[in-house]
Coordinates of C-alpha atoms in Angstrom, one line a residue:
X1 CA 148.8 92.2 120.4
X2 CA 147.1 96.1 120.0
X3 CA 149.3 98.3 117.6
X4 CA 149.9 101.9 118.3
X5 CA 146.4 102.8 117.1
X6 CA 144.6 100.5 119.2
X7 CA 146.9 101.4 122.3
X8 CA 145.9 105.4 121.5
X9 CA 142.4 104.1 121.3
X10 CA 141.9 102.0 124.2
X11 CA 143.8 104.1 127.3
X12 CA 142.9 101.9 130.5
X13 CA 145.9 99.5 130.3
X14 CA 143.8 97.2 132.1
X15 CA 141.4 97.1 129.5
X16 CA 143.6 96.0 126.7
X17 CA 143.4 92.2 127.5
X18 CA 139.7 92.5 127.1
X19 CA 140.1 92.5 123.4
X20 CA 138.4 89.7 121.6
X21 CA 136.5 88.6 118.4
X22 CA 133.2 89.9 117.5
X23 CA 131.8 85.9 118.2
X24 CA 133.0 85.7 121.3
X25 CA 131.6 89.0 122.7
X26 CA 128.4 88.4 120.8
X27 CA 128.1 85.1 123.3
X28 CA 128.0 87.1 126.5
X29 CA 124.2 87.7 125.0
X30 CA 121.8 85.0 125.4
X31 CA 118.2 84.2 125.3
X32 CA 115.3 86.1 126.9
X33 CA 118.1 89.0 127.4
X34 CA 117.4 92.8 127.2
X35 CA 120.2 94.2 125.5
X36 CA 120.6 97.8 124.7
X37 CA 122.8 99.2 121.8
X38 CA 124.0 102.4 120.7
X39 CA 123.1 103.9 117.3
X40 CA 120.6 106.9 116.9
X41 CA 119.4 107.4 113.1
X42 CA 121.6 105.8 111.3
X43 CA 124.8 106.7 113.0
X44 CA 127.0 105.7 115.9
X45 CA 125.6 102.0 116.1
X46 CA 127.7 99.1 117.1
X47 CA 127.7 97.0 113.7
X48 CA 130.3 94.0 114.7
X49 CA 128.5 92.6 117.2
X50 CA 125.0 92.7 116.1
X51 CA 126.1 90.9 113.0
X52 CA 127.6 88.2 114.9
X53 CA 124.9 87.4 116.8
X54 CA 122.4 87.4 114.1
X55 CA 124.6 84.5 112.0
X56 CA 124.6 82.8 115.6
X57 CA 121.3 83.1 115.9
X58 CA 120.5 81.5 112.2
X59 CA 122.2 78.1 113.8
X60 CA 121.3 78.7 117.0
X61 CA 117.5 80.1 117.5
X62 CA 117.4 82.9 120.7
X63 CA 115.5 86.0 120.9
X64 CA 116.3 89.1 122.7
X65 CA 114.5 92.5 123.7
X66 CA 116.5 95.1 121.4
X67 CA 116.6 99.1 123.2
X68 CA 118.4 101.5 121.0
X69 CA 118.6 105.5 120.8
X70 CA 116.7 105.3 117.6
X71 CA 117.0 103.6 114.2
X72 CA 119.9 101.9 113.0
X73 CA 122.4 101.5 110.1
X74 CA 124.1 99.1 108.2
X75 CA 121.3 96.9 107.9
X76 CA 121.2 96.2 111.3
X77 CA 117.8 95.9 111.9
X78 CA 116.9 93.9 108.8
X79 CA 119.9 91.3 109.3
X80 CA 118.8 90.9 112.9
X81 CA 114.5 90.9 112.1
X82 CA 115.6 88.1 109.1
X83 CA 117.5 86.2 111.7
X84 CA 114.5 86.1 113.7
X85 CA 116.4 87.6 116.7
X86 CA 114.2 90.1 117.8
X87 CA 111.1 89.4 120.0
X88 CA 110.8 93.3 121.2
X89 CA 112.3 96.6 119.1
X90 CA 112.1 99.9 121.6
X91 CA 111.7 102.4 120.7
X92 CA 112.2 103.4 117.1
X93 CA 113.1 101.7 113.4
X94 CA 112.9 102.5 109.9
X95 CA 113.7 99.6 108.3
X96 CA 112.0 97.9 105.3
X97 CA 111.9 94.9 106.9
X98 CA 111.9 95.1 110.6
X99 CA 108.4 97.1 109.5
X100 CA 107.1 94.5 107.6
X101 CA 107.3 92.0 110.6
X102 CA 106.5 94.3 113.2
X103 CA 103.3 94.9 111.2
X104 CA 102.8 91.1 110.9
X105 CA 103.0 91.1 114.0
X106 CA 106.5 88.4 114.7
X107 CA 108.0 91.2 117.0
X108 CA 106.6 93.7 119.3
X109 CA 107.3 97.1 118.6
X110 CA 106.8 99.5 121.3
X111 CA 106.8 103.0 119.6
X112 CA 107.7 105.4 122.3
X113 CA 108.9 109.3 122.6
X114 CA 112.2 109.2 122.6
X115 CA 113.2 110.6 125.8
X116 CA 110.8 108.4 127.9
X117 CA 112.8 105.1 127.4
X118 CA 115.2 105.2 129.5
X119 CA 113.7 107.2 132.2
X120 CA 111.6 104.3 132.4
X121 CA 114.9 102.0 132.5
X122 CA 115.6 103.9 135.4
X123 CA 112.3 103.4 137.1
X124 CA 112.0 99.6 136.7
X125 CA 109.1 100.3 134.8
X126 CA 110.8 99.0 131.8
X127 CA 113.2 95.6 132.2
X128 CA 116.4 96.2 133.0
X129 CA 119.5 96.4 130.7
X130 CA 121.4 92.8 130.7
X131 CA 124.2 93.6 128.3
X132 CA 124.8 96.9 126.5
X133 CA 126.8 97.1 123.6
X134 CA 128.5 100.8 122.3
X135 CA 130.4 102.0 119.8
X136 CA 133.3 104.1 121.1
X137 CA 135.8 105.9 119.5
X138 CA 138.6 105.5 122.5
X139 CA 138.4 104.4 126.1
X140 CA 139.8 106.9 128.7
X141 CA 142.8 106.3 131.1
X142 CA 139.9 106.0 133.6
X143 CA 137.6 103.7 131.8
X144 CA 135.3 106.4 130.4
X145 CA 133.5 105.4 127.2
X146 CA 133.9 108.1 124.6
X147 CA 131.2 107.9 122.0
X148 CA 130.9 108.3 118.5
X149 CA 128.8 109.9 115.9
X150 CA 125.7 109.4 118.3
X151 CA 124.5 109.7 121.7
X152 CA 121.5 108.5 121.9
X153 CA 120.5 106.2 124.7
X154 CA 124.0 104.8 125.2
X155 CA 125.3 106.2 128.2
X156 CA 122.2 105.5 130.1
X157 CA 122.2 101.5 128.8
X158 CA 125.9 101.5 129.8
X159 CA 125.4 103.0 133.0
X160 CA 122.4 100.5 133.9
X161 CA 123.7 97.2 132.4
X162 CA 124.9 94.3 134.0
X163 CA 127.7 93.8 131.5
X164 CA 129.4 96.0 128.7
X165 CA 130.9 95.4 125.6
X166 CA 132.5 98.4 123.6
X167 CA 133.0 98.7 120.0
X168 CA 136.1 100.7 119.4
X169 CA 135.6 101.9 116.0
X170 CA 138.9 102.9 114.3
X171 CA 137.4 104.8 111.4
X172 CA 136.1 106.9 113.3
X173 CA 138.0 110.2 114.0
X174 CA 139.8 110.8 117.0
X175 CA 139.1 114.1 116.7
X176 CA 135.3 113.4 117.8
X177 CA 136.5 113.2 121.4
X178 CA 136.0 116.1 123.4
X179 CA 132.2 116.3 121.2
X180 CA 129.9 114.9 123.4
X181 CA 128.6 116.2 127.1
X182 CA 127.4 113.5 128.9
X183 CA 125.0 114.9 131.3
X184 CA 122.7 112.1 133.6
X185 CA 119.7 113.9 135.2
X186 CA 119.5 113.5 139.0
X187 CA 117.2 110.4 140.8
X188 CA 113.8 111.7 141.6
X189 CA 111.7 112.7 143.9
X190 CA 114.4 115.1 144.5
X191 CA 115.7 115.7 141.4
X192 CA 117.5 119.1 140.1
X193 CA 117.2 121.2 137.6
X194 CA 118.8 120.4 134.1
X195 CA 121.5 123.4 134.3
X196 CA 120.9 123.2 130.0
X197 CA 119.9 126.8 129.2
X198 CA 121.4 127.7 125.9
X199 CA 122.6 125.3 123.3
X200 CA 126.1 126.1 124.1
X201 CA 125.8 125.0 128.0
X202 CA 128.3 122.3 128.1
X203 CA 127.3 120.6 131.6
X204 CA 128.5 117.1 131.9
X205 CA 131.2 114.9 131.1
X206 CA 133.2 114.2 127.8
X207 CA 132.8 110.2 128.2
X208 CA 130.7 108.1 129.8
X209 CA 131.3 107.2 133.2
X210 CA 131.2 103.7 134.7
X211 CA 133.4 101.0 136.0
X212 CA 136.4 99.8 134.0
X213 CA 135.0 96.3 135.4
X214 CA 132.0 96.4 133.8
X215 CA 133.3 96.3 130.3
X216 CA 133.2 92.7 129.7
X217 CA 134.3 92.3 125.6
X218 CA 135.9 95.2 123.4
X219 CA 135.9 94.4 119.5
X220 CA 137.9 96.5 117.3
X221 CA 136.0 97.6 114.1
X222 CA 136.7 100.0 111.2
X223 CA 133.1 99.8 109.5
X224 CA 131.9 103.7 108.4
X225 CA 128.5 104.7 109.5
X226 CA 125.7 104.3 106.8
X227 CA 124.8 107.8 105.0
X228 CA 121.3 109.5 104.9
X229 CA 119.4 109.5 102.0
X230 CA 118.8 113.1 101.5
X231 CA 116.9 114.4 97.6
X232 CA 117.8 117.4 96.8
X233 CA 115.2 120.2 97.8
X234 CA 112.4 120.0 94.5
X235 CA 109.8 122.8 93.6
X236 CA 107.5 121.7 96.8
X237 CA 109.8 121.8 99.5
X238 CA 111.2 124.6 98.4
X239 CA 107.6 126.1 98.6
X240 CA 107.2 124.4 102.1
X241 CA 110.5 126.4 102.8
X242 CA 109.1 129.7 101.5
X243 CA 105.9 129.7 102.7
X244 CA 107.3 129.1 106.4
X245 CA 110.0 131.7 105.5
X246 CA 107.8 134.4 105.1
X247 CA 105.6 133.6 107.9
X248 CA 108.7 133.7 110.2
X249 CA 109.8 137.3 108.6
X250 CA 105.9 138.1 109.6
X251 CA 106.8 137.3 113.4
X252 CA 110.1 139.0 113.0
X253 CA 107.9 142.2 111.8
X254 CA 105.6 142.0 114.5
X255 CA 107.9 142.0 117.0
X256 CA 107.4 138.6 118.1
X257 CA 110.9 137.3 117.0
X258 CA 114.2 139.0 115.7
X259 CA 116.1 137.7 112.6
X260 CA 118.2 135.4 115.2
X261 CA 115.6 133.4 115.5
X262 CA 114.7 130.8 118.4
X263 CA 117.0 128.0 118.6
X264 CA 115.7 125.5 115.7
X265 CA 114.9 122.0 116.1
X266 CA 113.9 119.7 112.9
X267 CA 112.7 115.9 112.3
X268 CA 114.8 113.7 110.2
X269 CA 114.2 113.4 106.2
X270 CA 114.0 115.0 103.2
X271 CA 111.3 117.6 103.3
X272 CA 112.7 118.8 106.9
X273 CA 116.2 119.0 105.4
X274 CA 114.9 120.7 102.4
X275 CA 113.1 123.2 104.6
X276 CA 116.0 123.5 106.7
X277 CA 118.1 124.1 104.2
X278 CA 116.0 127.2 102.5
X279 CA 117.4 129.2 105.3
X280 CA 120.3 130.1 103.8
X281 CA 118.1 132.4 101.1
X282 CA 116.7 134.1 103.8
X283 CA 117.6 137.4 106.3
X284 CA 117.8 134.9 109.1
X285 CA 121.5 135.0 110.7
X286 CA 123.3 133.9 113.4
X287 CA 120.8 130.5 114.2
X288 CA 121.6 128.3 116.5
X289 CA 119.9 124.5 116.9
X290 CA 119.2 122.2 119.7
X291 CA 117.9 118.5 118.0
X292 CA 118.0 115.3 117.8
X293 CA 119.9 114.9 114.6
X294 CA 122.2 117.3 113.0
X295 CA 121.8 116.7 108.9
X296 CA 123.3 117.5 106.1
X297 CA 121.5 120.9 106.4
X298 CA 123.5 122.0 109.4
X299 CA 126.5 122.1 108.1
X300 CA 125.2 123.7 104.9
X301 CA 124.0 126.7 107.4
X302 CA 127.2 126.4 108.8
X303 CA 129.2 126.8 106.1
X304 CA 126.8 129.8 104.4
X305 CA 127.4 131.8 107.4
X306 CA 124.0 131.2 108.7
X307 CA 124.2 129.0 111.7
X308 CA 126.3 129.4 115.0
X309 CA 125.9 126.9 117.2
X310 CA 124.1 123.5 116.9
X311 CA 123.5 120.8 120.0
X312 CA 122.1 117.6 119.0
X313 CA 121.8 113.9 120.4
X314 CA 123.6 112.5 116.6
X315 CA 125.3 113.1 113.4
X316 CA 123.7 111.7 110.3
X317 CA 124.9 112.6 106.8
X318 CA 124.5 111.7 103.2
X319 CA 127.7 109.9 101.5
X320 CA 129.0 113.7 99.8
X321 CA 128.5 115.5 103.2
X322 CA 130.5 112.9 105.0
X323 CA 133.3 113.2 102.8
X324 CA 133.4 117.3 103.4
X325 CA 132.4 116.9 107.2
X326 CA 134.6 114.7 108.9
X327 CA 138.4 115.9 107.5
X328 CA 137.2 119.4 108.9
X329 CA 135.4 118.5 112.1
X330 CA 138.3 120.1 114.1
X331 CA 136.8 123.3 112.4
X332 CA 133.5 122.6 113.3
X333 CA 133.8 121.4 116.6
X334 CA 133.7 124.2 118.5
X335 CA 130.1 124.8 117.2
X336 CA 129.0 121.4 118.1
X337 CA 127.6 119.3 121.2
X338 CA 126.3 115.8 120.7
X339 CA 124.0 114.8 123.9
X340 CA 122.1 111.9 125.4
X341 CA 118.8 112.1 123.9
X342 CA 116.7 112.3 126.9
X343 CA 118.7 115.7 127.3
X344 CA 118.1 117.1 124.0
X345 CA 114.7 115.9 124.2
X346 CA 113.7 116.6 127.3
X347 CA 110.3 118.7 127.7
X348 CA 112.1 120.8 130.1
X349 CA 114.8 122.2 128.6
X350 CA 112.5 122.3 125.1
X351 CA 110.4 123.9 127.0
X352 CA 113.0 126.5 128.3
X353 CA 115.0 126.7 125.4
X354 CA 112.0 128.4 123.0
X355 CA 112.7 126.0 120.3
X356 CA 110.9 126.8 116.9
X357 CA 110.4 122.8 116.1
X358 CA 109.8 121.4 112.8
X359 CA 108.4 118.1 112.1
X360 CA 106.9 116.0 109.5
X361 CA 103.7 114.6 109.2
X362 CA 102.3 111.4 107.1
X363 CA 98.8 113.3 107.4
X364 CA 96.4 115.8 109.5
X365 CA 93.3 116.4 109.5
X366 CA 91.1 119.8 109.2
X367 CA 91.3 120.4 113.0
X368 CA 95.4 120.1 113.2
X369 CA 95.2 116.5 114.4
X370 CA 98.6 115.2 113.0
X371 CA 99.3 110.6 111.8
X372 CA 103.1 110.6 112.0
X373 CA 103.2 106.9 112.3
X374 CA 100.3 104.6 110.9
X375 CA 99.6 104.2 106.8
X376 CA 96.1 103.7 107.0
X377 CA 95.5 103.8 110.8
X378 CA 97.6 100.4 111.0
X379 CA 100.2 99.8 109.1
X380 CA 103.7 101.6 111.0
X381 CA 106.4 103.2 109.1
X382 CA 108.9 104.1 111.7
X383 CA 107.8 105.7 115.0
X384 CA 106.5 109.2 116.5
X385 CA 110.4 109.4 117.6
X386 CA 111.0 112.7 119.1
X387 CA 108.9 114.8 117.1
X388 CA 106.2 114.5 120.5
X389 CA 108.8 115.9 122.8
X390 CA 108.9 118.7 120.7
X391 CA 105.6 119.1 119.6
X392 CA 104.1 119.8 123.0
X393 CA 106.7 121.9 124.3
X394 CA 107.5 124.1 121.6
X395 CA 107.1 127.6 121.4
X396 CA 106.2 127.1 117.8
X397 CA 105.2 123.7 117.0
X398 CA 105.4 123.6 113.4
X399 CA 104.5 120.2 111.1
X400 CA 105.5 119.8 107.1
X401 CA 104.3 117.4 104.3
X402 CA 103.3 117.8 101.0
X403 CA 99.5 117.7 100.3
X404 CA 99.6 114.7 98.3
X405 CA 100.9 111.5 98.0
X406 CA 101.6 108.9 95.5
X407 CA 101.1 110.9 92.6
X408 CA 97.9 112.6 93.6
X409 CA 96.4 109.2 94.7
X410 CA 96.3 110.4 98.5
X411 CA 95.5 113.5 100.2
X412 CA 97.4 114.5 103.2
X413 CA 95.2 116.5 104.5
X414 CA 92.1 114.3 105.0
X415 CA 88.6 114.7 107.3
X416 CA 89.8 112.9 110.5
X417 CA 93.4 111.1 110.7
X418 CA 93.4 107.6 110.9
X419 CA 95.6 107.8 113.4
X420 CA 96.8 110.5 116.0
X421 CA 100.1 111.1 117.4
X422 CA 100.1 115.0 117.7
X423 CA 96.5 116.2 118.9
X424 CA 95.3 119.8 117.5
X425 CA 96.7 120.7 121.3
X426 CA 100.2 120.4 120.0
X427 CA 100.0 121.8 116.7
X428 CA 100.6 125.7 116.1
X429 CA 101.4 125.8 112.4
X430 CA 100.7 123.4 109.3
X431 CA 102.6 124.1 106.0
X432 CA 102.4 122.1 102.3
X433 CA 103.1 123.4 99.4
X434 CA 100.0 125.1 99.4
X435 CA 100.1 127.5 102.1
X436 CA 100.5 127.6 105.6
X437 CA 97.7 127.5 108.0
X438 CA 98.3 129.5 111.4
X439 CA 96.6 128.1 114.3
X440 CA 97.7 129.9 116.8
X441 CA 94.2 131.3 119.1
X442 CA 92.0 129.5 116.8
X443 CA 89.0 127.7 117.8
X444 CA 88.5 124.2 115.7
X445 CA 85.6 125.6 113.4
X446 CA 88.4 128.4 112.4
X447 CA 90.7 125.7 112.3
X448 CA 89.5 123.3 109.8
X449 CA 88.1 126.6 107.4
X450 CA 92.3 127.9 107.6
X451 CA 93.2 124.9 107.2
X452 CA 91.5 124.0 104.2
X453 CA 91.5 127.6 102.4
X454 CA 95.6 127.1 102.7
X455 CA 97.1 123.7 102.7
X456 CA 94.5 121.1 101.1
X457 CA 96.0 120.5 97.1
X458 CA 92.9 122.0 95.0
X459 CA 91.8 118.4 93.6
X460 CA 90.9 117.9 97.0
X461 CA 89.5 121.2 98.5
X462 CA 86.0 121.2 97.1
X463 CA 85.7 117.5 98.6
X464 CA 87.1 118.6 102.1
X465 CA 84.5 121.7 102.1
X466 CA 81.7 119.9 100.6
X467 CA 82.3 117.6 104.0
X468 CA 83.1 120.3 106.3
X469 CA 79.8 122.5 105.6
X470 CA 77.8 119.0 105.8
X471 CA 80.0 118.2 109.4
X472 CA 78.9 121.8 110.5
X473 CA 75.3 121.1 109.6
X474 CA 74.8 118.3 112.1
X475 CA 76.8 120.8 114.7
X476 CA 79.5 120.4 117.5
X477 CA 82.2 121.8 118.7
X478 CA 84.4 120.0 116.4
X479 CA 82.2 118.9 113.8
X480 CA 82.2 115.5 111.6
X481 CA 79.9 113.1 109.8
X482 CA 81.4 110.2 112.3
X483 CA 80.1 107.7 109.2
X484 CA 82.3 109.2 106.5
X485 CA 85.0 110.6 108.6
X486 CA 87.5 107.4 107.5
X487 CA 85.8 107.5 104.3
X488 CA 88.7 108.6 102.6
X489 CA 91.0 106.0 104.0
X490 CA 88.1 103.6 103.2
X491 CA 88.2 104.1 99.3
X492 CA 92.0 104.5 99.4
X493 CA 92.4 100.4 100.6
X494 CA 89.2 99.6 98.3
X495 CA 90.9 101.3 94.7
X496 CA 94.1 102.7 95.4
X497 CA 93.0 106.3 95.4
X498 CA 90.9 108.8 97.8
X499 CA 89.7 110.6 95.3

């Protein structure tokens, strides 16, 4: 029997009776299946079923292909890669352990850009969806899935799945209802423009749309999301912020931008958040976003006055910003719009939209070649994520790291990456603590010399010219010494140091 709550929660009358244990709607999955759940950087992720079928799968051995929006919390991943439930991950993680077996090679991690995934769910060109399973915060009158914190790929997997078991999470406000715009792009070859073209445009629907019959299960859950791990901005980012501040205010001087900005996008972690966050010190008013995650430092630019409007595809906060957030989201809901990712992703309305995007980079090299993935050329961390949609379609494609790593033991900024998710092609501006290198009309000789005048750490600038003027020497377009060019990678596995 559903109390008040749960009746409020779950509106299709019909649907009610469909209430059952987290065991028994984690055996509607079974072996060889390709099940797709919701969750998108820590937040909005079902967390009831997953753990179910991971202390199934410890007495009872099955694997499944796993599809999500992006990473997930609560341990999910881990409990599930320990369980030895995953065979396939798609198409982004950043856990500890999932990363150590993916890199061992027990499951098959297939790192993709976010907004491909299910586009190729669509086309067949991925396998189809067997059971998808979302966390919702209600169930419409009508059926309609109302999602949580996140977006992500869950409407999509709901929409294409055989079966469908909801999550109602009953921690999670009510009040996030009414969030989301649930907009499904058109079949192609005849397919229509995205009608996206501010961050306000509010084009789809407040819910998900499909079948009341399709929903096999519903669980009832009251587990919170996990919270970001977010350091408070130190003396480099802080630099990283001021250097890209005042090479913004130089745009805004010549005319090529107004103190409104673009729209801002920015990658997930620390030094983004940090940079994010050093807006507030700055001239810059009235901003508005369109992301993939909205961070801790949205809501600080929100509540300094700085930041209008924000559209992203998820919510992901650290432990204090939760607590201040979600009793006042009916204040900032008119300001917000959570999305399926391949909409706040998707090259075309990047494209339109004239997003300043912000990204973080593991390394580059002296010709703006950015590693976002691979320690070492081999060895993945998380994924390239969405930071590619971005990237190529930005009107300023902008990438962030410090210049060195593990106290001084590695370089960031290194003779040829190991490993190349962003090409020099995609990369307009590169900023460390250093300086900031401006790419923009630059041919890759005048690259790699701005490049290493502003953003190499000075233990490692005389070694990166030393191999530059030898590169240029031998001659090319884009010179190298192909036999050291990995050099630095080389020494770094051999002693623990590149230098």
């Amino acid at each position: 029997m559903l109390d008040g709550v749960e009746n409020d929660r779950i509106r299709h009358v019909g649907l009610r009776e469909r209430v059952t244990s987290a065991d028994e709607a984690a055996a509607l999955i079974e072996d060889g299946m390709t099940v797709g759940m919701s969750g998108f950087t820590r937040a909005g992720e079902a967390k009831a079923v997953p753990m179910a079928l991971a202390a199934r799968a410890r007495q009872h051995p099955l694997k499944i292909t796993l599809m999500t929006g992006a990473s997930l919390g609560n341990d999910l991943d881990k409990t599930l890669a320990e369980a030895h439930v995953l065979a396939r991950r798609i198409p982004f993680q950043s856990d500890p352990a999932l990363r150590k077996a993916i890199n061992r090679g027990e499951v098959m991690f297939i790192d993709q850009h976010l907004s491909e995934t299910v586009e190729m769910l669509r086309t067949r060109q991925l396998p189809r969806v067997d059971v998808a399973v979302v966390e919702a915060v209600a169930i419409t009158e009508n059926g309609g899935i109302v999602p949580t914190t996140s977006v992500g790929n869950s409407a999509s997997f709901a929409i294409l799945a055989e079966k469908v078991i909801v999550e109602i999470n009953l921690s999670q406000p009510a009040e996030l209802e009414g969030l989301h715009d649930i907009y499904i792009p058109t079949y192609r070859p005849n397919r229509m423009p995205i009608p996206v073209v501010t961050p306000e445009s509010r084009v789809g629907l407040p819910f998900i749309p499909i079948p009341p019959e399709k929903i096999a299960a519903i669980v009832v859950t009251e587990k919170l999301d996990s919270s970001a791990t977010i350091l408070d901005p130190d003396a480099d980012t802080r630099a990283i912020a001021g250097h890209l501040t005042e090479f913004l205010l130089h745009e805004v001087r010549a005319g090529r931008l107004d103190h409104t900005l673009q729209p801002l996008q920015a990658g997930i972690g620390t030094i983004a958040n940090a940079v994010l966050h050093g807006f507030i010190d700055t001239p810059f008013h009235d901003l508005k976003m369109y992301s993939e995650v909205l961070q801790d430092s949205t809501f600080d630019l929100f509540d300094a006055g700085k930041m209008r409007f924000a559209s992203g595809s998820s919510i992901t906060l650290s432990a204090q910003k939760y607590q201040q957030v979600l009793p006042r989201l009916v204040e900032y809901k008119p300001r917000l719009i959570l999305r399926p990712q391949e909409i706040s992703n998707h090259p075309e309305v990047v494209r339109r939209l004239g997003l300043i995007c912000i990204n973080t980079a593991l390394e580059f090299d002296i010709y703006g070649n950015v590693n976002s993935t691979h320690v070492g050329g081999t060895q993945m961390m998380n994924g390239i994520g969405g930071s590619g949609d971005f990237a190529r379609n930005a009107y300023l494609s902008v990438f962030v790291t410090k210049s060195v790593a593990k106290h001084g033991a590695v370089s960031s900024v290194v003779p040829m990456v190991s490993h190349v998710d962003h090409t020099e092609h995609d990369v307009d501006i590169l900023v460390t603590e250093v300086g900031l290198a401006d790419l923009r009309g630059l041919a890759p000789r005048e690259r790699a010399a701005t490049i290493i005048a502003n953003c190499v750490h000075p233990d490692y600038r005389p070694m990166l010219r030393d191999y530059y003027d030898r590169a240029c020497q031998r001659g090319g377009h884009t010179p190298h010494v192909l036999e050291e060019a990995l050099s630095w990678h080389v020494r770094l596995a051999e002693t623990g140091r590149m230098i």
